Coordinates of C-alpha atoms and ligand atoms in Angstrom, one line a residue:
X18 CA 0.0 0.0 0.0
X19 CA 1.2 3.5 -0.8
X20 CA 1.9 6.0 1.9
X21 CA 0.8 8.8 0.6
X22 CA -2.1 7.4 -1.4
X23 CA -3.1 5.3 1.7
X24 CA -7.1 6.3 2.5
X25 CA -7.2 3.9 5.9
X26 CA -5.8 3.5 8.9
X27 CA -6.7 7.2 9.9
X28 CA -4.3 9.1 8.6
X29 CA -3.3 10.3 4.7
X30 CA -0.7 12.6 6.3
X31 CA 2.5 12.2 3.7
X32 CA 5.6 10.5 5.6
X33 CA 7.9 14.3 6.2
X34 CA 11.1 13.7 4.4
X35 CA 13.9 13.0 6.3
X36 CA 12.1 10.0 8.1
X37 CA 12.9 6.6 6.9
X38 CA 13.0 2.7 8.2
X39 CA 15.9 1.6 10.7
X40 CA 18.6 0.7 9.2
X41 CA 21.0 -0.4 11.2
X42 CA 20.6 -3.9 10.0
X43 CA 19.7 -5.3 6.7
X44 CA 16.6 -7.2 7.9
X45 CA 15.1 -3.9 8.4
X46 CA 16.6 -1.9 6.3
X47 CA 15.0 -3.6 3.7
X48 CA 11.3 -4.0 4.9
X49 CA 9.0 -1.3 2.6
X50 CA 8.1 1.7 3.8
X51 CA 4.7 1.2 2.1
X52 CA 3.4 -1.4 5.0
X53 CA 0.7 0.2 6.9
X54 CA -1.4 -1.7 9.2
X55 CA -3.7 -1.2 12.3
X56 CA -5.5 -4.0 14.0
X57 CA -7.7 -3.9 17.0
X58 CA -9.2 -6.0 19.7
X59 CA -11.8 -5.4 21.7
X60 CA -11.6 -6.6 25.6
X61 CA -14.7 -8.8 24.7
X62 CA -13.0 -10.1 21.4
X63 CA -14.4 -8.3 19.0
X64 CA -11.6 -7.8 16.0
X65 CA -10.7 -4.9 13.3
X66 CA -8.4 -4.9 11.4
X67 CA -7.5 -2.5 8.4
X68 CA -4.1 -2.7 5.8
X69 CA -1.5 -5.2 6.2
X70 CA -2.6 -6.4 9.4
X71 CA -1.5 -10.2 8.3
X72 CA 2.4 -9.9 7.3
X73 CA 4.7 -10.7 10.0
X74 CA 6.9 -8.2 11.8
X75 CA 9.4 -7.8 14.3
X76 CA 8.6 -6.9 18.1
X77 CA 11.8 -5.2 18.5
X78 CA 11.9 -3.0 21.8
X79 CA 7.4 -3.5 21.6
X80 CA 8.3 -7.0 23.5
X81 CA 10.4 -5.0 26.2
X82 CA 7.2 -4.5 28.0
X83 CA 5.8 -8.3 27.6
X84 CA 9.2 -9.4 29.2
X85 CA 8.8 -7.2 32.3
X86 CA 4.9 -8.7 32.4
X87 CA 6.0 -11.9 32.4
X88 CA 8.5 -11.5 35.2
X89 CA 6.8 -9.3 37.8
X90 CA 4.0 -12.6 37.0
X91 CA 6.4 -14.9 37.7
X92 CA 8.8 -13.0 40.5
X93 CA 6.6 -10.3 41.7
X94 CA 7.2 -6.6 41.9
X95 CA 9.4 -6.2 45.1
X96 CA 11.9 -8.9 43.2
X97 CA 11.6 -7.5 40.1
X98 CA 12.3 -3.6 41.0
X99 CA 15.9 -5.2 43.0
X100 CA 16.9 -5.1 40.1
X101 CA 15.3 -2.3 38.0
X102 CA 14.0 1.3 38.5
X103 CA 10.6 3.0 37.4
X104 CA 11.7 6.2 36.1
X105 CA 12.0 7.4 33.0
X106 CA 15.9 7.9 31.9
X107 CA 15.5 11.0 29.8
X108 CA 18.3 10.1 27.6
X109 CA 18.6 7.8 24.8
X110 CA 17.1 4.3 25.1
X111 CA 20.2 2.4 24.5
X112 CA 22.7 4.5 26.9
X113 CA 25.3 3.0 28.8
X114 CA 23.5 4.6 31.4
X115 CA 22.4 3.6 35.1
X116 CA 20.3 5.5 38.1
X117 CA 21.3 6.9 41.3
X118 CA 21.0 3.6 42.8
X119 CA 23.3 2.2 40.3
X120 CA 20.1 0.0 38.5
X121 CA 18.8 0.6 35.2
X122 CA 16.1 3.4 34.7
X123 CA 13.8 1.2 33.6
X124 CA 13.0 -2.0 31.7
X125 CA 12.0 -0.3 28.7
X126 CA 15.1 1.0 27.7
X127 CA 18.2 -1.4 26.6
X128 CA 19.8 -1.7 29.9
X129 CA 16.9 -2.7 32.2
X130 CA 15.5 -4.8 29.4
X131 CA 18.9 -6.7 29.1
X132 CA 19.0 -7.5 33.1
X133 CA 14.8 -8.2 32.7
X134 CA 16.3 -10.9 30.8
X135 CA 18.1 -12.4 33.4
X136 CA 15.5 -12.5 35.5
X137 CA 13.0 -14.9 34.0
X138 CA 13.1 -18.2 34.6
X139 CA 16.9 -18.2 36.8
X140 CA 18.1 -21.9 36.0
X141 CA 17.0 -23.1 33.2
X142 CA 18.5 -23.7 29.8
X143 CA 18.8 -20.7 27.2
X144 CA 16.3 -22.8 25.0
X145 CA 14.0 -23.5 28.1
X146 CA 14.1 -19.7 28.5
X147 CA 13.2 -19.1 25.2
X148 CA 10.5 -21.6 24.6
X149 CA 9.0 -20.6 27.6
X150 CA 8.8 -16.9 26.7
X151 CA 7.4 -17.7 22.8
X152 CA 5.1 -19.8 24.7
X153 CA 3.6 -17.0 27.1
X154 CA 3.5 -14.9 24.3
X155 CA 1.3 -17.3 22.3
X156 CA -1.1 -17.1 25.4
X157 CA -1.1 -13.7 25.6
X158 CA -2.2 -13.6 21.6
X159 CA -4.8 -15.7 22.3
X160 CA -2.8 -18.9 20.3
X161 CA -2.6 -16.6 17.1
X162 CA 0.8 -16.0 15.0
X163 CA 3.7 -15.5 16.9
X164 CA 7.1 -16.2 15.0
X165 CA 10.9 -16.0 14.7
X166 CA 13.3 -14.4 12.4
X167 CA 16.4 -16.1 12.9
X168 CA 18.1 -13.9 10.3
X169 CA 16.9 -10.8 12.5
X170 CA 18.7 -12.4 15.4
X171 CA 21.9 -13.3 14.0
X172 CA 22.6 -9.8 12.7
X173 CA 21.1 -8.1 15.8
X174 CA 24.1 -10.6 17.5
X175 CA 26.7 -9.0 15.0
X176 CA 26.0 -5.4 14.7
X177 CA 25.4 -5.7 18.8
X178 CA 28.1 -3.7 19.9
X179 CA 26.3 -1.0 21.7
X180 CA 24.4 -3.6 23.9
X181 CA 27.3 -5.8 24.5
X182 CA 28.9 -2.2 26.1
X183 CA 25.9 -2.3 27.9
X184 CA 26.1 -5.5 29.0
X185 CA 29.4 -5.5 30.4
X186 CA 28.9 -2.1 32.3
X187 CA 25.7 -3.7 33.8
X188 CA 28.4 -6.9 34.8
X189 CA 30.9 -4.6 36.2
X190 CA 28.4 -2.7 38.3
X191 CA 26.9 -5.9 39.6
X192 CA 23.4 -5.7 38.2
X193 CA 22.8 -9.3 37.6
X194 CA 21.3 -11.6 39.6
X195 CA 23.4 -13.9 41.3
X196 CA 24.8 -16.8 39.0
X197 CA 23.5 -14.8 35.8
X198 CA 25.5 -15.3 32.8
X199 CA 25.8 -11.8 31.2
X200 CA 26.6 -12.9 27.5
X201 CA 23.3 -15.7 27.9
X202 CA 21.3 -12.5 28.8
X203 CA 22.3 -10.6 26.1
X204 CA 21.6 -13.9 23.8
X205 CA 18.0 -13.9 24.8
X206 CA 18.2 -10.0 24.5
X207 CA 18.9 -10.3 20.5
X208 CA 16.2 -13.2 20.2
X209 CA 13.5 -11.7 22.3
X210 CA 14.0 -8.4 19.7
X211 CA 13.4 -11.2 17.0
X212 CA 9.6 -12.3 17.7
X213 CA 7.6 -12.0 15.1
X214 CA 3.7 -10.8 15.2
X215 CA 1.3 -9.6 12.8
X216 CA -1.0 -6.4 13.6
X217 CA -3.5 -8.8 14.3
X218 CA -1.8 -11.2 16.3
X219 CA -0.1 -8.0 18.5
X220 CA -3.4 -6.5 18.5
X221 CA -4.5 -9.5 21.1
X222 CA -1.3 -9.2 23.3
X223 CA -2.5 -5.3 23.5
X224 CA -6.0 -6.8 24.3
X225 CA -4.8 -9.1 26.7
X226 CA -2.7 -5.8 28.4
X227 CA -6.3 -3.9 28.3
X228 CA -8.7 -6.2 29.8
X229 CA -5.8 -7.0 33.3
X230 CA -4.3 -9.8 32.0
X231 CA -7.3 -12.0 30.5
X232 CA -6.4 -13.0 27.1
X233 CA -9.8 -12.0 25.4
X234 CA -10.1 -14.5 23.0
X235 CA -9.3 -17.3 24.7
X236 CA -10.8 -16.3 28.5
X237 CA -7.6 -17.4 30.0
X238 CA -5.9 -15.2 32.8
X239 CA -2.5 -14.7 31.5
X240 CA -1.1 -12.5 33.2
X241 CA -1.5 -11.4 36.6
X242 CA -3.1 -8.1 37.5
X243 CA -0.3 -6.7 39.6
X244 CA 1.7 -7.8 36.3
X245 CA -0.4 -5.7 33.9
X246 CA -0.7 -2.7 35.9
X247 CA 2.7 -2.1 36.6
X248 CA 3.6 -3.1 32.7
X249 CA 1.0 -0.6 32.0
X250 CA 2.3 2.5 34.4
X251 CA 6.1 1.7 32.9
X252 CA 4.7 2.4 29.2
X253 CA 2.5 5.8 30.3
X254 CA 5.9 6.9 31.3
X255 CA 8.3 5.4 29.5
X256 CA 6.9 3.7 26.2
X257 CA 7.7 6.2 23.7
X258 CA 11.6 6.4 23.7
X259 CA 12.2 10.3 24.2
X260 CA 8.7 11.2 22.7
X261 CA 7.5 9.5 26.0
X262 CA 6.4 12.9 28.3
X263 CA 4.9 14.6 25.0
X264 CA 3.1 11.0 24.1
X265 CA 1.5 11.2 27.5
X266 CA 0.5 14.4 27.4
X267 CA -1.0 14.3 23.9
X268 CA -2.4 10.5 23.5
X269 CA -2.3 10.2 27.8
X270 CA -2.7 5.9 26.4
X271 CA 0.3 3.3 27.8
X272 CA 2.2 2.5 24.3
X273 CA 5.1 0.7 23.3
X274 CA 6.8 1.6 20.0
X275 CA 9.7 -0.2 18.5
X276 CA 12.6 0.8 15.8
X277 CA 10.5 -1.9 13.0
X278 CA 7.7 0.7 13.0
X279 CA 5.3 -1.2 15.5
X280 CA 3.2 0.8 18.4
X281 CA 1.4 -1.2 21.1
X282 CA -1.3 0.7 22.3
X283 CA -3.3 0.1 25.0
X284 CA -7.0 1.5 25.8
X285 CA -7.3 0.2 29.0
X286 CA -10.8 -1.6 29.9
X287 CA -11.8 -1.0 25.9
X288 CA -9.4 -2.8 23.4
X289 CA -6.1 -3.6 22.6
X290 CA -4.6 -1.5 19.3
X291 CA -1.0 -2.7 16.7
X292 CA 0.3 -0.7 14.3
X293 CA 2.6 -1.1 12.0
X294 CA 4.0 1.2 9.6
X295 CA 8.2 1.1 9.0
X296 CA 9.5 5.1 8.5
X297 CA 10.6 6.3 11.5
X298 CA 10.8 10.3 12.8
X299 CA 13.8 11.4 14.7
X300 CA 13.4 10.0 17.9
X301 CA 12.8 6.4 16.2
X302 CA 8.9 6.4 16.7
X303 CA 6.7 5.1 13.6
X304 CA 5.4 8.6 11.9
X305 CA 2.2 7.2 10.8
X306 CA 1.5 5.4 13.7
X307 CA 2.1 8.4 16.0
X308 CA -0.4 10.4 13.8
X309 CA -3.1 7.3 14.3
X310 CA -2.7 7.7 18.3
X311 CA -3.1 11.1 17.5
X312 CA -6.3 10.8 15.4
X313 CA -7.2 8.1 17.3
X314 CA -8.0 10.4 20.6
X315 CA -8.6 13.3 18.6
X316 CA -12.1 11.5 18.3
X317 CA -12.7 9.5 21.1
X318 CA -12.7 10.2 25.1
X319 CA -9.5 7.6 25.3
X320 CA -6.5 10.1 27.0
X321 CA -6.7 9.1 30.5
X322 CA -8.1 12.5 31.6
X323 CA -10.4 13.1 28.7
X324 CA -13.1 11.4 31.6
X325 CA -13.0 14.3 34.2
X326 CA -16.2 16.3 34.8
X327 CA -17.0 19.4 32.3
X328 CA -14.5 17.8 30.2
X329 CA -15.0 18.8 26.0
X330 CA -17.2 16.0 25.0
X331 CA -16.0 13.4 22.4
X332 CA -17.5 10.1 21.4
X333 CA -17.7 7.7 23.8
X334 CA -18.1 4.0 22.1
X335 CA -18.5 2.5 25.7
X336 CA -21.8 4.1 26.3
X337 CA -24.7 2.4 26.3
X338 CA -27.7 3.8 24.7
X339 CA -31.1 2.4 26.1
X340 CA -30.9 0.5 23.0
X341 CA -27.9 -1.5 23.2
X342 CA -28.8 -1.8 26.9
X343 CA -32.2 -3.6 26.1
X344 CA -30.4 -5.6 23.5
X345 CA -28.0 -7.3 25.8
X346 CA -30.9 -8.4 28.3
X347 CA -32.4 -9.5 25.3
X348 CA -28.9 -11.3 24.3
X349 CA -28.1 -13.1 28.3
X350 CA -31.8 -13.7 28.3
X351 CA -32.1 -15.5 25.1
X352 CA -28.9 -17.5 25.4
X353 CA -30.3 -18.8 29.4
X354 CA -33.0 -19.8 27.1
X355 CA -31.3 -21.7 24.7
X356 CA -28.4 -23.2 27.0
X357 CA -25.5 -21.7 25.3
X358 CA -23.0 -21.5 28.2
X359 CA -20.0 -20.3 25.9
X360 CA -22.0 -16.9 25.0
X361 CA -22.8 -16.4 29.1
X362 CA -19.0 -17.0 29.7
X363 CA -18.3 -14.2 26.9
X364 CA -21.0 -11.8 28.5
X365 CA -19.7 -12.7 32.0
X366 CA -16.1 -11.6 30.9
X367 CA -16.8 -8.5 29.4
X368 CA -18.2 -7.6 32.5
X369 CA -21.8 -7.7 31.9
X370 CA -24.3 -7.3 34.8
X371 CA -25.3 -11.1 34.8
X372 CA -28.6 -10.4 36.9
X373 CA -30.0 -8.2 34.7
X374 CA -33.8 -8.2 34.3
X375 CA -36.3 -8.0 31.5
X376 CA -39.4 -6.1 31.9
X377 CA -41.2 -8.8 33.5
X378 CA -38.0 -8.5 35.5
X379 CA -36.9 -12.1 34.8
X380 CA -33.4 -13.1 35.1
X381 CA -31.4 -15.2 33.1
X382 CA -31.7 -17.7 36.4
X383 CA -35.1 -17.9 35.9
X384 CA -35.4 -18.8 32.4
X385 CA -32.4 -21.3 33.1
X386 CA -34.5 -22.5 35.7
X387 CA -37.2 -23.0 33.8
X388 CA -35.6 -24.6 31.0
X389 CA -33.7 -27.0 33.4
X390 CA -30.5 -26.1 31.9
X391 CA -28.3 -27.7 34.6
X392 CA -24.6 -26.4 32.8
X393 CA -26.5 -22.7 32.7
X394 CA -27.7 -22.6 35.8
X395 CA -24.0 -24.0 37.2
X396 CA -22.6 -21.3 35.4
X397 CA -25.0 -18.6 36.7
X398 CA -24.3 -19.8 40.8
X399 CA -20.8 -20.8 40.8
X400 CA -19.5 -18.6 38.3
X401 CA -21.3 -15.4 38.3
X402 CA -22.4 -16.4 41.8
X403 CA -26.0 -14.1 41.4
X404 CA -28.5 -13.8 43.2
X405 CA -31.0 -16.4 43.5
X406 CA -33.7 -14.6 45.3
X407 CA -34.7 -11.8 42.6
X408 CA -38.8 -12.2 42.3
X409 CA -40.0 -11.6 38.9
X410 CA -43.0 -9.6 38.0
X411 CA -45.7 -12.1 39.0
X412 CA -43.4 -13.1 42.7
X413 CA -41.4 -16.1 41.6
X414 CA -38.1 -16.9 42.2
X415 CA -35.9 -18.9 39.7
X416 CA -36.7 -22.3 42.2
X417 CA -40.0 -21.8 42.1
X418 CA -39.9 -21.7 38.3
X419 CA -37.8 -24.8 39.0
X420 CA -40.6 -26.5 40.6
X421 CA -43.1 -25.4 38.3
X422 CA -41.6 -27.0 35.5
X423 CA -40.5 -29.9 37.2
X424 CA -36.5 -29.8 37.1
X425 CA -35.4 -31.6 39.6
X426 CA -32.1 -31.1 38.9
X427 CA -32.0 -27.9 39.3
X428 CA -34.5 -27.5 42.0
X429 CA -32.2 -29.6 44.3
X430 CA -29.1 -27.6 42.9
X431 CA -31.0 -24.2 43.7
X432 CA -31.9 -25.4 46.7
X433 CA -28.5 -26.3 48.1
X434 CA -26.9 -22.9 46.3
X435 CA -29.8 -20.9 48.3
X436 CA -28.6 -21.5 51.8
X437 CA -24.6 -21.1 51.1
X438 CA -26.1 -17.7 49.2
X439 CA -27.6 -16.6 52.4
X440 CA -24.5 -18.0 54.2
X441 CA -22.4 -15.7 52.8
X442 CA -24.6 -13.2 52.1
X443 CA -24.0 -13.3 56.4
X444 CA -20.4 -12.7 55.9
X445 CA -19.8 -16.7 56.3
X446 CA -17.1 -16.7 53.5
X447 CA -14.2 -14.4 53.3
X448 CA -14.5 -12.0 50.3
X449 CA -17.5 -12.8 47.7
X450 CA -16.1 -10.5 45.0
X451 CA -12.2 -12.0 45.2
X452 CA -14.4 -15.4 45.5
X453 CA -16.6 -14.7 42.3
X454 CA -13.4 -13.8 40.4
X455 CA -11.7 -17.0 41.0
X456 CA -14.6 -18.8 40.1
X457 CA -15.0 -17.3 37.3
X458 CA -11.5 -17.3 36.0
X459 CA -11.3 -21.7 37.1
X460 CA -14.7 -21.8 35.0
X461 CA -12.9 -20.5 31.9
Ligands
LIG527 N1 17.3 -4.3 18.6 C1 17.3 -3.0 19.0 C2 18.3 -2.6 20.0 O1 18.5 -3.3 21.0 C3 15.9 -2.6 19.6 C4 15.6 -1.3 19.2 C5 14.3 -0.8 19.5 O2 13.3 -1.3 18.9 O3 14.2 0.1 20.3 O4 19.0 -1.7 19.9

């Protein structure tokens, strides 16, 4: 697709002369600057994608977040940030550079990424490590496309210099952990830059970012929350190489961009967003994907403070209308009705209210009830964990409907779920919400 006669992914805007693709090495240098590509995910699955959202790409410094995720999952925060700052290092991101404290600035920028490296998985083998990364990745895209360009790797290895500098400083000033091998870290430094996605296949690891760690397409929790929060503070501040204050203050989104022309852009709570278009500005940030954040909250309410009261109004695409608000009672409703437990586990994720009530103010309990769909109703108490004692317009409850219809089944399943609801309902359990989550998340 030509640049400049390019009518989609937001922006016609002609790339300014002067920006071009990275060239340091020859598997960029000779990707075309005509690629342009933006894919989204919505945090209850739903896909877009516009250009060439389907060619693969490298992550470059876009997985430099991922890698952090994955350890504060797997070490926690308090381990993690030994080892690491938070603050942005206002100079270059590949400067032989460390804080006050002698760490990193942060693990978006060469240094910290390089020691991030170390940290995952201590102890295994380098192609243990590197399996198991590609592997979490996969999860986070929801099983789609992730890939390997060896060639990218071996001349990231060669033309390395400036991160092997970094990688002895970061030896001699003892930020490894213990027993870390500094050149196997900067091995897994080169290949980690080497991942391959597509827009589409990134758009789902930004999905996974946006919806705390639940992979939206397949339901699973990936990543912890403490993992995606964190990973998500470090990118508001520090994504955007030395466009990162301006990028906050403009777009106000987390975002990770990476020298191959690829931003991950997160619109926390709403979708995940990849996109992918090679020329570079100055500060090594894709120019048509800078213009698309741009655009992007030009139009909606998505910069984190475009929510405060007496705020300028923009479109809001999470606001329901009475329409849309009618048609998903009619949606959880109908699919109680017809037993289709995979559609209540996709409403139940993207957080709908799972006791809603028609106008004869029936639940979806009470039609499940009636139906004696035993997996619905399951779902409904130990999942979604609702109430079981909403009366509908003529006084029933969902057992009495039970009864009515002779489900016997269920009526001894509602009966048994009644008392530990008014059990707890007592404060007989420990937290109900921490309680429904996990259910939720073990149902999926
Ligand atoms: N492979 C590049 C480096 O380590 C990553 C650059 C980037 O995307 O920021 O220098």
């Amino acid at each position: 697709m030509h640049p400049n006669q390019n009518p989609t992914p937001g922006t016609t805007q002609r790339i300014p002369s002067g920006c071009k693709v990275a060239n340091y090495i020859p598997q960029l240098a000779k990707v075309s600057p005509d690629h342009w590509g933006v894919s989204l995910c919505t945090v209850d699955g739903q896909r877009y994608s516009v250009g060439d959202t389907d060619v693969p790409l490298c992550l470059q410094s876009c997985v430099k977040p991922l890698k952090y995720a994955i350890a504060v999952n797997d070490l926690g925060t308090n381990y993690v940030h030994q080892y690491v700052g938070k603050e942005p290092s206002g100079l270059r991101f590949n400067k032989l550079s460390l804080n006050f404290q002698e760490k990193p600035h942060n693990p978006l920028v060469n240094a910290g990424a390089i020691v991030n490296c170390s940290l995952i998985n201590q102890g295994a083998n380098k192609a243990e490590k590197f399996d198991y990364i590609m592997q979490f990745l996969k999860r986070m895209a929801g099983n789609e496309f992730i890939g390997f360009s060896n060639a990218t790797f071996q001349s990231e290895k060669e033309t390395g210099d400036r991160n092997y500098a970094i990688g002895y400083y970061l030896k001699e000033k003892k930020c490894f952990p213990e027993g870390a091998d500094m050149v196997s870290a900067l091995d897994l430094y080169f290949q980690l830059c080497s991942i391959e996605v597509t827009c589409q296949s990134g758009s789902v690891i930004a999905a996974t970012l946006a919806n705390g760690g639940i992979c939206p397409i397949t339901g699973e929790r990936v990543l912890s929350a403490e993992a995606v929060r964190n990973t998500l503070s470090l990118m508001h501040s520090c994504g955007m190489y030395d466009f990162s204050g301006q990028f906050a203050f403009h777009v106000g989104l987390p975002a990770k961009s990476g020298v191959s022309g690829a931003i991950l852009l997160i619109v926390p709570n709403i979708m995940g967003v990849f996109c992918w278009s090679p020329p570079l500005d100055r500060i090594g940030n894709s120019v048509r994907g800078i213009h698309f954040c741009h655009d992007l909250v030009s139009l909606f309410n998505f910069h984190h403070y475009d929510d405060l009261r007496h705020c300028a109004k923009k479109l809001d695409p999470r606001k329901e209308t009475r329409e849309t608000q009618h048609k998903t009672v009619v949606n959880l409703l109908f699919a109680a009705y017809s037993g289709d437990v995979s559609a209540l586990r996709r409403f139940a994720l993207s957080a709908m209210d799972m006791e809603q009530k028609d106008y004869d103010s029936r639940t979806a309990l009470h039609v499940a009830a009636a139906e004696g769909h035993m997996d619905v109703v399951r779902f409904l108490i130990d999942g979604c964990k609702v109430n079981p004692f909403v009366e509908d317009r003529w006084g029933n409850i969902p057992l009495q409907d039970a009864i009515k219809f002779e489900r016997h089944e269920v009526v001894k399943l509602l009966t048994e779920y009644q008392e530990t609801y008014v059990k707890r309902q007592m404060g007989a359990e420990t937290s109900e919400e921490q309680m429904s989550l996990e259910n939720l998340e073990s149902m999926v």
